[in-house]
C-alpha atoms as a PDB file:
ATOM      1  CA  MET A   1       0.000   0.000   0.000  1.00  0.00           C
ATOM      2  CA  THR A   2       1.408   3.367  -0.966  1.00  0.00           C
ATOM      3  CA  ALA A   3       1.762   6.208   1.500  1.00  0.00           C
ATOM      4  CA  LYS A   4      -1.027   8.000  -0.374  1.00  0.00           C
ATOM      5  CA  ARG A   5      -3.361   5.090   0.212  1.00  0.00           C
ATOM      6  CA  ALA A   6      -2.414   4.515   3.852  1.00  0.00           C
ATOM      7  CA  LYS A   7      -5.106   5.193   6.443  1.00  0.00           C
ATOM      8  CA  ARG A   8      -5.325   8.886   7.182  1.00  0.00           C
ATOM      9  CA  ALA A   9      -6.268  10.424  10.526  1.00  0.00           C
ATOM     10  CA  GLY A  10     -10.016  10.700  10.969  1.00  0.00           C
ATOM     11  CA  GLU A  11     -10.765   8.217   8.182  1.00  0.00           C
ATOM     12  CA  ALA A  12     -13.370   5.571   8.917  1.00  0.00           C
ATOM     13  CA  PRO A  13     -12.315   1.930   8.404  1.00  0.00           C
ATOM     14  CA  GLY A  14     -12.838   0.921   4.763  1.00  0.00           C
ATOM     15  CA  GLU A  15     -13.440   4.526   3.695  1.00  0.00           C
ATOM     16  CA  ARG A  16     -10.980   6.182   1.313  1.00  0.00           C
ATOM     17  CA  PRO A  17     -10.870   9.879   0.648  1.00  0.00           C
ATOM     18  CA  TYR A  18     -10.844  11.266  -2.858  1.00  0.00           C
ATOM     19  CA  VAL A  19      -7.236  11.832  -3.907  1.00  0.00           C
ATOM     20  CA  LEU A  20      -6.934  13.464  -7.320  1.00  0.00           C
ATOM     21  CA  GLU A  21      -3.595  11.840  -8.118  1.00  0.00           C
ATOM     22  CA  GLU A  22      -5.168   8.369  -7.724  1.00  0.00           C
ATOM     23  CA  GLN A  23      -8.045   8.934 -10.166  1.00  0.00           C
ATOM     24  CA  ILE A  24      -8.041   7.181 -13.546  1.00  0.00           C
ATOM     25  CA  GLY A  25      -8.940  10.300 -15.523  1.00  0.00           C
ATOM     26  CA  PHE A  26      -6.125  12.289 -13.937  1.00  0.00           C
ATOM     27  CA  LEU A  27      -3.589   9.506 -14.519  1.00  0.00           C
ATOM     28  CA  ILE A  28      -4.656   8.987 -18.133  1.00  0.00           C
ATOM     29  CA  ARG A  29      -4.498  12.737 -18.789  1.00  0.00           C
ATOM     30  CA  ARG A  30      -0.970  12.887 -17.358  1.00  0.00           C
ATOM     31  CA  ALA A  31       0.094   9.877 -19.439  1.00  0.00           C
ATOM     32  CA  HIS A  32      -1.476  11.538 -22.491  1.00  0.00           C
ATOM     33  CA  GLN A  33       0.475  14.733 -21.807  1.00  0.00           C
ATOM     34  CA  ARG A  34       3.679  12.692 -21.665  1.00  0.00           C
ATOM     35  CA  ALA A  35       2.866  10.831 -24.878  1.00  0.00           C
ATOM     36  CA  SER A  36       1.891  14.062 -26.656  1.00  0.00           C
ATOM     37  CA  ALA A  37       5.108  15.831 -25.654  1.00  0.00           C
ATOM     38  CA  ILE A  38       7.172  12.879 -26.856  1.00  0.00           C
ATOM     39  CA  PHE A  39       5.128  12.715 -30.080  1.00  0.00           C
ATOM     40  CA  GLU A  40       5.910  16.394 -30.733  1.00  0.00           C
ATOM     41  CA  GLN A  41       9.642  15.810 -30.164  1.00  0.00           C
ATOM     42  CA  VAL A  42       9.896  12.681 -32.303  1.00  0.00           C
ATOM     43  CA  MET A  43       7.691  13.997 -35.112  1.00  0.00           C
ATOM     44  CA  GLU A  44       9.294  17.446 -35.166  1.00  0.00           C
ATOM     45  CA  GLY A  45       9.253  19.042 -38.594  1.00  0.00           C
ATOM     46  CA  LEU A  46       6.350  16.989 -39.950  1.00  0.00           C
ATOM     47  CA  ASP A  47       3.712  19.427 -38.670  1.00  0.00           C
ATOM     48  CA  VAL A  48       0.991  16.836 -38.045  1.00  0.00           C
ATOM     49  CA  THR A  49      -0.997  16.583 -34.812  1.00  0.00           C
ATOM     50  CA  PRO A  50      -1.544  13.224 -33.086  1.00  0.00           C
ATOM     51  CA  VAL A  51      -5.205  13.221 -34.200  1.00  0.00           C
ATOM     52  CA  GLN A  52      -4.223  14.016 -37.792  1.00  0.00           C
ATOM     53  CA  TYR A  53      -1.579  11.305 -37.646  1.00  0.00           C
ATOM     54  CA  ALA A  54      -4.138   8.742 -36.457  1.00  0.00           C
ATOM     55  CA  ALA A  55      -6.365   9.598 -39.429  1.00  0.00           C
ATOM     56  CA  LEU A  56      -3.454   9.499 -41.887  1.00  0.00           C
ATOM     57  CA  ALA A  57      -2.064   6.227 -40.501  1.00  0.00           C
ATOM     58  CA  LYS A  58      -5.433   4.470 -40.663  1.00  0.00           C
ATOM     59  CA  LEU A  59      -6.065   5.839 -44.153  1.00  0.00           C
ATOM     60  CA  HIS A  60      -2.636   4.500 -45.148  1.00  0.00           C
ATOM     61  CA  ASP A  61      -3.634   1.077 -43.780  1.00  0.00           C
ATOM     62  CA  LEU A  62      -7.043   0.983 -45.515  1.00  0.00           C
ATOM     63  CA  GLY A  63      -6.728   2.937 -48.718  1.00  0.00           C
ATOM     64  CA  PRO A  64      -9.588   5.209 -49.814  1.00  0.00           C
ATOM     65  CA  THR A  65     -12.148   5.323 -47.001  1.00  0.00           C
ATOM     66  CA  SER A  66     -15.230   7.379 -46.258  1.00  0.00           C
ATOM     67  CA  GLN A  67     -14.612  10.305 -43.954  1.00  0.00           C
ATOM     68  CA  ASN A  68     -17.264   9.069 -41.504  1.00  0.00           C
ATOM     69  CA  GLN A  69     -15.890   5.519 -41.424  1.00  0.00           C
ATOM     70  CA  LEU A  70     -12.355   6.806 -40.903  1.00  0.00           C
ATOM     71  CA  GLY A  71     -13.549   8.955 -37.996  1.00  0.00           C
ATOM     72  CA  ARG A  72     -15.286   5.985 -36.375  1.00  0.00           C
ATOM     73  CA  LEU A  73     -12.206   3.792 -36.759  1.00  0.00           C
ATOM     74  CA  VAL A  74      -9.900   6.275 -35.048  1.00  0.00           C
ATOM     75  CA  GLY A  75     -12.386   7.538 -32.469  1.00  0.00           C
ATOM     76  CA  ILE A  76     -13.003  11.007 -33.883  1.00  0.00           C
ATOM     77  CA  ASP A  77     -16.523  12.444 -33.780  1.00  0.00           C
ATOM     78  CA  PRO A  78     -18.001  13.532 -37.162  1.00  0.00           C
ATOM     79  CA  ALA A  79     -17.643  17.295 -36.576  1.00  0.00           C
ATOM     80  CA  THR A  80     -13.995  16.966 -35.545  1.00  0.00           C
ATOM     81  CA  MET A  81     -13.311  14.553 -38.409  1.00  0.00           C
ATOM     82  CA  PHE A  82     -14.763  17.094 -40.839  1.00  0.00           C
ATOM     83  CA  GLY A  83     -12.267  19.688 -39.587  1.00  0.00           C
ATOM     84  CA  VAL A  84      -9.349  17.240 -39.576  1.00  0.00           C
ATOM     85  CA  ALA A  85     -10.117  16.136 -43.142  1.00  0.00           C
ATOM     86  CA  GLY A  86     -10.417  19.751 -44.263  1.00  0.00           C
ATOM     87  CA  ARG A  87      -7.053  20.697 -42.773  1.00  0.00           C
ATOM     88  CA  LEU A  88      -5.367  17.629 -44.256  1.00  0.00           C
ATOM     89  CA  ALA A  89      -6.879  18.363 -47.678  1.00  0.00           C
ATOM     90  CA  LYS A  90      -5.808  22.019 -47.483  1.00  0.00           C
ATOM     91  CA  ARG A  91      -2.228  20.853 -46.822  1.00  0.00           C
ATOM     92  CA  GLY A  92      -2.400  18.492 -49.794  1.00  0.00           C
ATOM     93  CA  LEU A  93      -2.089  15.340 -47.686  1.00  0.00           C
ATOM     94  CA  VAL A  94      -5.473  13.853 -48.566  1.00  0.00           C
ATOM     95  CA  SER A  95      -7.741  14.166 -51.538  1.00  0.00           C
ATOM     96  CA  PRO A  96     -11.497  14.188 -50.865  1.00  0.00           C
ATOM     97  CA  SER A  97     -13.972  12.985 -53.479  1.00  0.00           C
ATOM     98  CA  VAL A  98     -17.614  11.957 -53.669  1.00  0.00           C
ATOM     99  CA  ASP A  99     -18.184   8.225 -53.303  1.00  0.00           C
ATOM    100  CA  PRO A 100     -19.386   6.992 -56.709  1.00  0.00           C
ATOM    101  CA  ASN A 101     -21.688   4.462 -54.999  1.00  0.00           C
ATOM    102  CA  ASP A 102     -23.215   6.896 -52.495  1.00  0.00           C
ATOM    103  CA  ALA A 103     -23.092  10.636 -53.206  1.00  0.00           C
ATOM    104  CA  ARG A 104     -23.750  11.355 -49.512  1.00  0.00           C
ATOM    105  CA  LEU A 105     -20.304  10.041 -48.585  1.00  0.00           C
ATOM    106  CA  VAL A 106     -16.956  11.792 -48.908  1.00  0.00           C
ATOM    107  CA  LEU A 107     -14.072   9.471 -49.687  1.00  0.00           C
ATOM    108  CA  LEU A 108     -10.621  10.396 -48.463  1.00  0.00           C
ATOM    109  CA  GLU A 109      -7.480   9.169 -50.161  1.00  0.00           C
ATOM    110  CA  LEU A 110      -3.848   9.892 -49.373  1.00  0.00           C
ATOM    111  CA  THR A 111      -1.995  12.012 -51.890  1.00  0.00           C
ATOM    112  CA  ALA A 112       1.606  11.172 -52.784  1.00  0.00           C
ATOM    113  CA  THR A 113       2.752  13.824 -50.285  1.00  0.00           C
ATOM    114  CA  GLY A 114       0.419  12.419 -47.631  1.00  0.00           C
ATOM    115  CA  ARG A 115       1.775   8.935 -48.232  1.00  0.00           C
ATOM    116  CA  GLU A 116       5.371  10.170 -47.866  1.00  0.00           C
ATOM    117  CA  ILE A 117       4.587  11.964 -44.605  1.00  0.00           C
ATOM    118  CA  VAL A 118       2.645   9.106 -43.045  1.00  0.00           C
ATOM    119  CA  GLU A 119       5.361   6.612 -43.984  1.00  0.00           C
ATOM    120  CA  ALA A 120       7.984   8.854 -42.371  1.00  0.00           C
ATOM    121  CA  MET A 121       5.784   9.161 -39.274  1.00  0.00           C
ATOM    122  CA  LYS A 122       5.124   5.419 -39.091  1.00  0.00           C
ATOM    123  CA  ALA A 123       8.874   4.848 -39.189  1.00  0.00           C
ATOM    124  CA  ARG A 124       9.240   7.136 -36.148  1.00  0.00           C
ATOM    125  CA  GLY A 125       6.119   5.867 -34.368  1.00  0.00           C
ATOM    126  CA  PRO A 126       7.731   2.997 -32.457  1.00  0.00           C
ATOM    127  CA  ASP A 127      10.127   5.516 -30.887  1.00  0.00           C
ATOM    128  CA  VAL A 128       7.158   7.504 -29.531  1.00  0.00           C
ATOM    129  CA  SER A 129       5.740   4.377 -27.913  1.00  0.00           C
ATOM    130  CA  ALA A 130       9.096   3.202 -26.574  1.00  0.00           C
ATOM    131  CA  ARG A 131       9.925   6.575 -25.041  1.00  0.00           C
ATOM    132  CA  THR A 132       6.433   6.953 -23.572  1.00  0.00           C
ATOM    133  CA  LEU A 133       6.612   3.527 -21.948  1.00  0.00           C
ATOM    134  CA  GLU A 134      10.270   3.879 -20.927  1.00  0.00           C
ATOM    135  CA  PRO A 135       9.567   4.048 -17.147  1.00  0.00           C
ATOM    136  CA  LEU A 136       7.963   0.578 -17.313  1.00  0.00           C
ATOM    137  CA  SER A 137       9.450  -2.880 -17.679  1.00  0.00           C
ATOM    138  CA  ALA A 138       8.596  -4.734 -20.897  1.00  0.00           C
ATOM    139  CA  GLU A 139       6.066  -6.842 -18.990  1.00  0.00           C
ATOM    140  CA  GLU A 140       4.464  -3.775 -17.362  1.00  0.00           C
ATOM    141  CA  ALA A 141       4.237  -2.021 -20.728  1.00  0.00           C
ATOM    142  CA  GLU A 142       2.559  -5.049 -22.298  1.00  0.00           C
ATOM    143  CA  THR A 143       0.096  -5.274 -19.396  1.00  0.00           C
ATOM    144  CA  LEU A 144      -0.687  -1.546 -19.559  1.00  0.00           C
ATOM    145  CA  LEU A 145      -1.346  -1.668 -23.295  1.00  0.00           C
ATOM    146  CA  SER A 146      -3.548  -4.739 -22.888  1.00  0.00           C
ATOM    147  CA  LEU A 147      -5.581  -3.158 -20.081  1.00  0.00           C
ATOM    148  CA  LEU A 148      -5.979   0.163 -21.894  1.00  0.00           C
ATOM    149  CA  GLY A 149      -7.153  -1.738 -24.968  1.00  0.00           C
ATOM    150  CA  ARG A 150      -9.901  -3.322 -22.855  1.00  0.00           C
ATOM    151  CA  ILE A 151     -11.259   0.006 -21.593  1.00  0.00           C
ATOM    152  CA  GLY A 152     -10.733   1.958 -24.827  1.00  0.00           C
END
């Protein structure tokens, strides 16, 4: 039991006070801050946000995909995905087009420049993960990733 979790004066048996630093949301946010800072360092010069990278990487994996489907696959709500796709198109990284089978859908496809950038980022990606998980043993890192996958 950590010192933080040890019984505190005036605490009833079995009752634990709310400690911010022990809350899942706080801990995930701090881990996210760490991962984001490392992402920025490793991906320096590519000028792509983590959310944009997720969209580009998944698009690279799948090939042309509807904007809505891509958003669902990477956990981006439709309004945010619309903005992400617009910014990526403006930078010439993706090319939007109307789906020939359903005019209500916008298909996104990587451009040659988008493909070059995402391939460069994917090559650097393992370094982001390794540096983020550096404080953990290999077994702890594997367990953390497995557990986060179950709640995500």
